[in-house]
Coordinates of C-alpha atoms and ligand atoms in Angstrom, one line a residue:
M256 CA -9.9 11.3 14.2
I257 CA -7.9 11.2 17.8
D258 CA -7.4 7.3 18.7
Q259 CA -7.1 6.1 22.3
F260 CA -3.2 6.6 21.9
G261 CA -3.4 9.8 20.9
R262 CA -2.8 9.5 17.6
L263 CA -4.7 11.7 14.4
I264 CA -5.8 8.9 12.4
D265 CA -6.2 10.8 8.5
Y266 CA -5.7 8.2 6.0
A267 CA -7.1 5.0 4.6
R268 CA -6.1 2.5 2.4
I269 CA -9.1 0.9 0.8
S270 CA -8.9 -2.2 -1.1
V271 CA -11.4 -2.3 -3.9
T272 CA -11.0 -6.2 -5.6
N273 CA -8.4 -9.1 -3.6
S274 CA -8.6 -9.5 -8.2
C275 CA -4.7 -9.6 -9.3
N276 CA -2.6 -10.9 -12.8
L277 CA 0.5 -11.3 -10.5
R278 CA 1.0 -13.9 -7.9
C279 CA 3.6 -12.5 -5.6
V280 CA 5.4 -15.0 -3.5
Y281 CA 5.1 -13.6 0.1
C282 CA 1.4 -12.0 -0.9
M283 CA -1.4 -15.2 -2.5
A284 CA -1.1 -18.4 -3.4
E285 CA 0.0 -19.3 -7.2
K286 CA -3.9 -21.2 -7.3
N287 CA -5.2 -17.6 -5.7
E288 CA -8.8 -18.8 -6.1
L289 CA -9.9 -15.1 -6.5
T290 CA -13.2 -13.7 -4.9
S291 CA -15.5 -13.4 -7.5
E292 CA -16.1 -9.4 -8.2
K293 CA -20.0 -9.3 -6.5
L294 CA -18.1 -9.8 -3.6
H295 CA -16.7 -6.4 -3.7
L296 CA -17.5 -3.1 -2.7
S297 CA -19.6 -1.6 -5.1
V298 CA -18.6 2.3 -6.1
E299 CA -21.7 3.6 -3.9
H300 CA -20.3 1.7 -0.4
I301 CA -17.1 3.1 -1.3
I302 CA -18.6 6.3 -1.4
Q303 CA -20.8 5.7 1.4
I304 CA -17.4 4.3 3.7
C305 CA -15.3 6.9 2.7
T306 CA -17.4 10.4 3.0
A307 CA -17.7 8.5 6.7
F308 CA -14.1 8.6 6.3
A309 CA -14.0 12.5 5.7
S310 CA -16.5 13.6 8.5
L311 CA -14.4 11.7 10.8
D312 CA -11.4 14.0 9.2
I313 CA -10.3 11.1 7.5
R314 CA -8.8 12.6 3.9
K315 CA -6.4 11.3 2.3
I316 CA -7.2 7.7 0.5
K317 CA -5.4 5.1 -0.5
I318 CA -6.9 2.5 -3.3
T319 CA -5.0 -0.9 -3.2
G320 CA -5.7 -4.4 -4.3
G321 CA -4.7 -6.9 -4.5
E322 CA -4.5 -4.9 -8.5
P323 CA -6.3 -2.5 -8.5
L324 CA -6.2 -1.8 -12.1
M325 CA -8.3 -5.2 -11.8
R326 CA -11.3 -3.7 -11.8
K327 CA -13.4 -2.5 -15.2
D328 CA -14.8 0.8 -12.9
I329 CA -11.5 2.1 -11.6
A330 CA -11.4 5.3 -13.1
D331 CA -14.7 5.9 -11.7
I332 CA -13.9 4.5 -8.2
V333 CA -10.8 7.5 -7.8
R334 CA -12.6 10.5 -10.0
S335 CA -15.9 9.6 -7.0
V336 CA -14.6 9.1 -3.9
K337 CA -11.5 12.7 -5.4
N338 CA -14.7 14.8 -5.4
I339 CA -16.4 13.4 -2.4
D340 CA -16.5 16.6 -0.1
G341 CA -13.3 16.3 2.1
I342 CA -11.6 14.1 0.9
K343 CA -7.6 15.7 0.0
K344 CA -6.1 13.5 -1.6
V345 CA -6.5 10.3 -3.6
T346 CA -3.0 7.7 -4.2
L347 CA -3.1 4.3 -6.3
T348 CA -1.1 1.5 -5.4
T349 CA -0.4 -0.5 -8.1
N350 CA 1.8 -3.7 -10.3
G351 CA 2.1 -1.2 -12.9
I352 CA 1.4 -3.9 -15.7
L353 CA -2.3 -2.0 -16.7
L354 CA -1.3 1.2 -15.6
P355 CA -1.5 2.5 -19.4
Q356 CA -4.8 1.5 -20.1
V357 CA -6.0 3.1 -17.3
L358 CA -4.3 6.4 -17.2
E359 CA -6.3 7.5 -20.9
D360 CA -9.6 7.7 -18.1
L361 CA -7.9 9.1 -15.5
S362 CA -6.0 13.1 -15.0
S363 CA -3.1 14.1 -13.1
R364 CA -6.1 16.0 -11.0
E365 CA -8.1 13.2 -10.3
L366 CA -5.2 11.0 -9.1
D367 CA -2.3 12.6 -6.7
G368 CA 0.1 10.2 -6.3
I369 CA 1.0 6.2 -8.1
N370 CA 3.1 3.9 -6.3
I371 CA 4.1 0.9 -8.8
S372 CA 5.1 -2.0 -7.0
L373 CA 8.5 -3.7 -8.3
D374 CA 10.6 -6.0 -6.8
S375 CA 13.3 -6.6 -9.3
L376 CA 14.3 -4.9 -12.8
D377 CA 15.5 -8.3 -14.1
A378 CA 13.2 -10.5 -16.2
N379 CA 14.1 -14.1 -14.7
S380 CA 14.0 -12.5 -10.4
Y381 CA 10.9 -10.9 -11.3
K382 CA 8.9 -14.0 -13.3
A383 CA 10.2 -16.2 -10.0
I384 CA 8.9 -13.6 -7.6
T385 CA 6.0 -12.6 -9.7
R386 CA 5.6 -15.9 -11.2
R387 CA 3.6 -14.5 -14.0
G388 CA 3.9 -11.1 -15.2
S389 CA 6.6 -9.1 -17.3
V390 CA 9.3 -6.6 -15.8
N391 CA 9.0 -4.8 -18.8
D392 CA 5.0 -3.6 -18.6
S393 CA 5.7 -3.2 -15.3
L394 CA 8.9 -0.6 -16.0
S395 CA 5.9 0.4 -19.2
G396 CA 3.1 2.0 -17.1
L397 CA 5.4 4.0 -14.8
N398 CA 6.8 5.0 -18.0
F399 CA 3.7 5.6 -18.9
A400 CA 2.5 7.9 -16.4
L401 CA 6.1 9.8 -16.2
N402 CA 5.8 10.8 -19.7
R403 CA 1.6 11.4 -18.6
G404 CA 2.5 14.6 -16.4
F405 CA 2.2 12.6 -13.7
S406 CA 4.2 13.6 -10.2
N407 CA 4.0 12.2 -6.9
I408 CA 5.7 8.2 -8.6
K409 CA 7.0 5.7 -6.2
I410 CA 8.8 2.7 -6.7
N411 CA 7.6 0.3 -4.2
C412 CA 10.8 -2.7 -3.1
V413 CA 9.7 -5.6 -1.2
V414 CA 13.9 -6.9 -0.2
I415 CA 14.2 -10.1 -0.1
E416 CA 16.7 -12.5 0.9
G417 CA 18.1 -14.2 -1.9
L418 CA 15.3 -12.5 -4.5
N419 CA 16.1 -9.6 -5.0
D420 CA 18.4 -8.3 -2.4
Q421 CA 21.2 -8.2 -5.4
E422 CA 19.7 -5.7 -7.0
I423 CA 19.5 -3.2 -4.6
E424 CA 21.7 -0.8 -5.7
N425 CA 20.1 -0.8 -9.8
I426 CA 16.6 -0.5 -8.6
A427 CA 17.9 2.1 -5.9
A428 CA 19.4 3.4 -9.5
L429 CA 16.1 4.8 -11.0
A430 CA 15.8 7.6 -8.6
F431 CA 19.2 8.6 -10.1
D432 CA 17.8 10.1 -14.0
K433 CA 14.4 10.1 -12.5
N434 CA 12.6 13.1 -10.0
I435 CA 10.7 9.3 -8.4
A436 CA 10.9 8.5 -4.3
V437 CA 12.8 4.5 -4.6
R438 CA 11.4 3.4 -1.1
F439 CA 12.5 0.0 0.2
I440 CA 10.2 -1.7 2.5
E441 CA 11.2 -4.9 5.2
I442 CA 9.0 -7.8 4.6
M443 CA 6.4 -8.4 7.3
P444 CA 5.7 -12.0 9.1
M445 CA 1.9 -12.4 7.4
G446 CA 0.8 -15.0 5.5
F447 CA 3.5 -15.8 3.1
A448 CA 5.7 -13.8 4.0
K449 CA 7.1 -15.6 6.8
Q450 CA 8.2 -18.5 4.9
H451 CA 10.2 -15.1 3.7
K452 CA 14.0 -13.6 4.7
L453 CA 13.6 -9.7 5.7
V454 CA 16.9 -7.7 4.8
P455 CA 17.3 -5.3 7.7
Q456 CA 16.8 -0.4 6.8
D457 CA 20.4 -0.6 8.3
Q458 CA 22.0 -3.3 5.6
I459 CA 20.5 -1.4 2.3
V460 CA 21.2 2.0 3.6
M461 CA 25.3 0.7 3.7
R462 CA 24.9 -0.7 0.5
L463 CA 23.4 2.1 -1.2
E464 CA 26.4 4.5 0.7
K465 CA 29.1 2.3 -0.1
H466 CA 28.1 2.5 -3.6
F467 CA 27.1 5.8 -4.2
G468 CA 27.8 8.2 -1.2
Q469 CA 25.5 9.5 1.6
L470 CA 22.6 8.7 1.9
V471 CA 21.2 12.4 3.3
P472 CA 17.7 13.0 4.3
C473 CA 15.2 15.1 3.4
S474 CA 13.6 17.7 5.4
G475 CA 9.1 18.2 4.6
N476 CA 6.5 15.4 4.3
F477 CA 6.3 12.9 0.6
G478 CA 3.6 10.6 1.3
N479 CA 0.5 9.5 3.2
G480 CA 2.4 6.4 5.6
P481 CA 5.5 5.7 7.7
A482 CA 8.3 6.1 5.0
V483 CA 11.4 7.9 5.6
Y484 CA 12.9 10.1 2.8
Y485 CA 17.0 10.5 2.0
K486 CA 18.6 12.5 -0.8
L487 CA 22.2 10.5 -2.7
P488 CA 24.7 12.8 -4.6
D489 CA 23.8 13.7 -8.4
F490 CA 20.0 11.5 -8.1
C491 CA 17.5 13.7 -9.3
G492 CA 14.6 12.0 -7.0
K493 CA 15.0 9.9 -3.6
I494 CA 15.4 7.1 -2.0
G495 CA 12.7 6.2 1.2
F496 CA 12.2 3.1 3.9
I497 CA 9.5 1.6 4.9
S498 CA 10.8 -0.7 8.2
A499 CA 7.9 -2.2 9.7
V500 CA 10.5 -4.0 12.1
S501 CA 13.6 -2.5 12.7
H502 CA 12.0 0.9 12.7
K503 CA 9.0 0.4 14.2
F504 CA 7.1 3.8 13.4
C505 CA 3.6 2.0 15.1
T506 CA 3.2 4.8 17.5
S507 CA 3.4 7.2 14.8
C508 CA 0.6 5.4 13.1
N509 CA -1.9 7.5 10.9
R510 CA -4.0 4.7 9.6
V511 CA -6.4 2.0 9.3
R512 CA -7.8 0.1 6.2
L513 CA -10.6 -1.2 4.2
T514 CA -10.2 -5.5 2.4
A515 CA -11.7 -5.9 -0.7
A516 CA -14.4 -7.2 1.6
G517 CA -16.1 -5.0 3.8
H518 CA -14.3 -5.0 6.9
L519 CA -12.5 -2.8 8.9
K520 CA -9.4 -3.2 9.6
T521 CA -8.4 -1.1 12.6
C522 CA -4.2 -2.4 12.3
L523 CA -2.1 -4.7 9.9
H524 CA -1.4 -7.2 12.6
F525 CA -4.9 -8.2 14.2
R526 CA -8.2 -9.0 13.0
N527 CA -9.5 -5.7 14.9
G528 CA -12.1 -3.8 13.2
V529 CA -16.2 -3.7 12.1
D530 CA -17.3 -5.2 8.9
L531 CA -19.0 -2.3 7.4
R532 CA -20.1 -4.3 4.7
T533 CA -23.1 -6.4 6.6
L534 CA -23.5 -2.7 8.2
L535 CA -23.5 -1.5 4.8
E536 CA -26.3 -4.7 3.3
N537 CA -28.2 -3.9 6.1
K538 CA -29.0 -0.1 5.2
V539 CA -27.4 1.6 8.4
S540 CA -27.6 5.1 9.2
Q541 CA -25.5 7.8 7.7
A542 CA -24.5 9.1 11.5
E543 CA -24.7 5.4 12.4
L544 CA -22.0 4.1 9.8
I545 CA -20.2 7.3 11.6
C546 CA -20.7 5.7 14.6
H547 CA -19.3 2.0 13.9
I548 CA -16.3 3.4 12.2
E549 CA -15.0 5.7 15.1
N550 CA -16.0 3.0 18.4
A551 CA -13.6 0.7 15.8
I552 CA -10.8 3.1 15.4
L553 CA -10.9 4.3 19.2
Q554 CA -10.4 0.5 20.2
K555 CA -7.7 0.7 17.8
P556 CA -4.7 -1.7 18.5
V557 CA -1.2 -0.3 20.3
G558 CA 0.9 -1.8 17.5
H559 CA 2.2 -4.9 15.8
A560 CA 3.9 -7.5 17.5
F561 CA 6.1 -9.6 15.3
C562 CA 9.2 -9.3 17.1
S563 CA 6.8 -11.3 20.4
S564 CA 5.3 -14.2 20.7
F565 CA 2.6 -12.6 23.1
S566 CA 0.2 -10.2 21.9
E567 CA -3.9 -9.2 23.1
Y568 CA -5.2 -9.2 19.6
E569 CA -6.2 -11.8 17.2
E570 CA -3.5 -12.6 15.2
E571 CA -4.9 -11.6 11.4
F572 CA -4.1 -14.6 9.4
A573 CA -5.6 -14.2 5.5
D574 CA -2.5 -13.4 3.0
M575 CA -1.6 -9.4 2.1
S576 CA -4.3 -9.3 -0.9
H577 CA -7.2 -10.0 0.6
I578 CA -6.0 -6.9 3.2
G579 CA -3.8 -4.6 0.7
G580 CA -0.8 -4.6 1.8
Ligands
SF4_1430 S1 1.5 -2.4 13.0 FE1 -0.7 -1.7 13.0 S2 -0.3 0.1 14.3 FE2 1.6 -0.2 13.3 S3 2.6 1.4 11.6 FE3 1.1 -1.0 11.0 S4 -0.8 -0.5 11.2 FE4 -0.1 0.8 12.3

């Protein structure tokens, strides 16, 4: 559907849980009180909401979390959403650790793409950032997905000054001999991320070009979201950037988010949206559900206010694990 600013909204990121097997320093508290499973949306409710999305031409779905693979019924969720009439693409964002187990049940026909969050290749830095888990498990997940023939695999690397910025070249090199896209993400000043310093895209570009040669823009569309892609000399894969702070992309925003608690967020930075869970628990009709979603999207904010102290909208204070990134 088209929002009040003429933007085509065709993509929804749905968080199916805010549970996670990691505790990334910019995402959630070390002692994060895990929300009990029963507070998460049921598969039936997720299907109802995604069916409503499809009727509004929102046809691309990203399954996120917390860590979505923590849900025992994740394969069922992916398959059910993929089978909804009108849904074109279902992709997943994961830290990769549980991928080998889950991909036993899922085929590349059902899952159109996998984004693996990997902020470090160094065991100590990985531990310092995630506070749990091992980088080798995440890399095993990557290799398992590649060996199982999943295409459209991307690495999400949030670059944080003083934590992993020394590894930019090494992480980019994952795309040298693998046909994957390594995307460098600017940290956004929300929740725990406010305690960390971003490394601007231009700095990363300078480092990569000094080390590997010129970054050449890629033409074509390689994903659902705002990433811009480049090729480096002799690289099999691509390098991408998602730079919401230094290269604001709100004028072409195409997405909404559904939190694990069932709140439809129309902009990452603000609380604007509608509580779909209560509507579903009150057994509203599908037509009413569609109407509530449409009205919320028609009031979607113009863009974030990360770089300004004033905004007419109520700022989001929940941490990223509750929003789904
Ligand atoms: S900050 Fe809001 S408007 Fe901007 S790209 Fe993100 S979701 Fe879209």
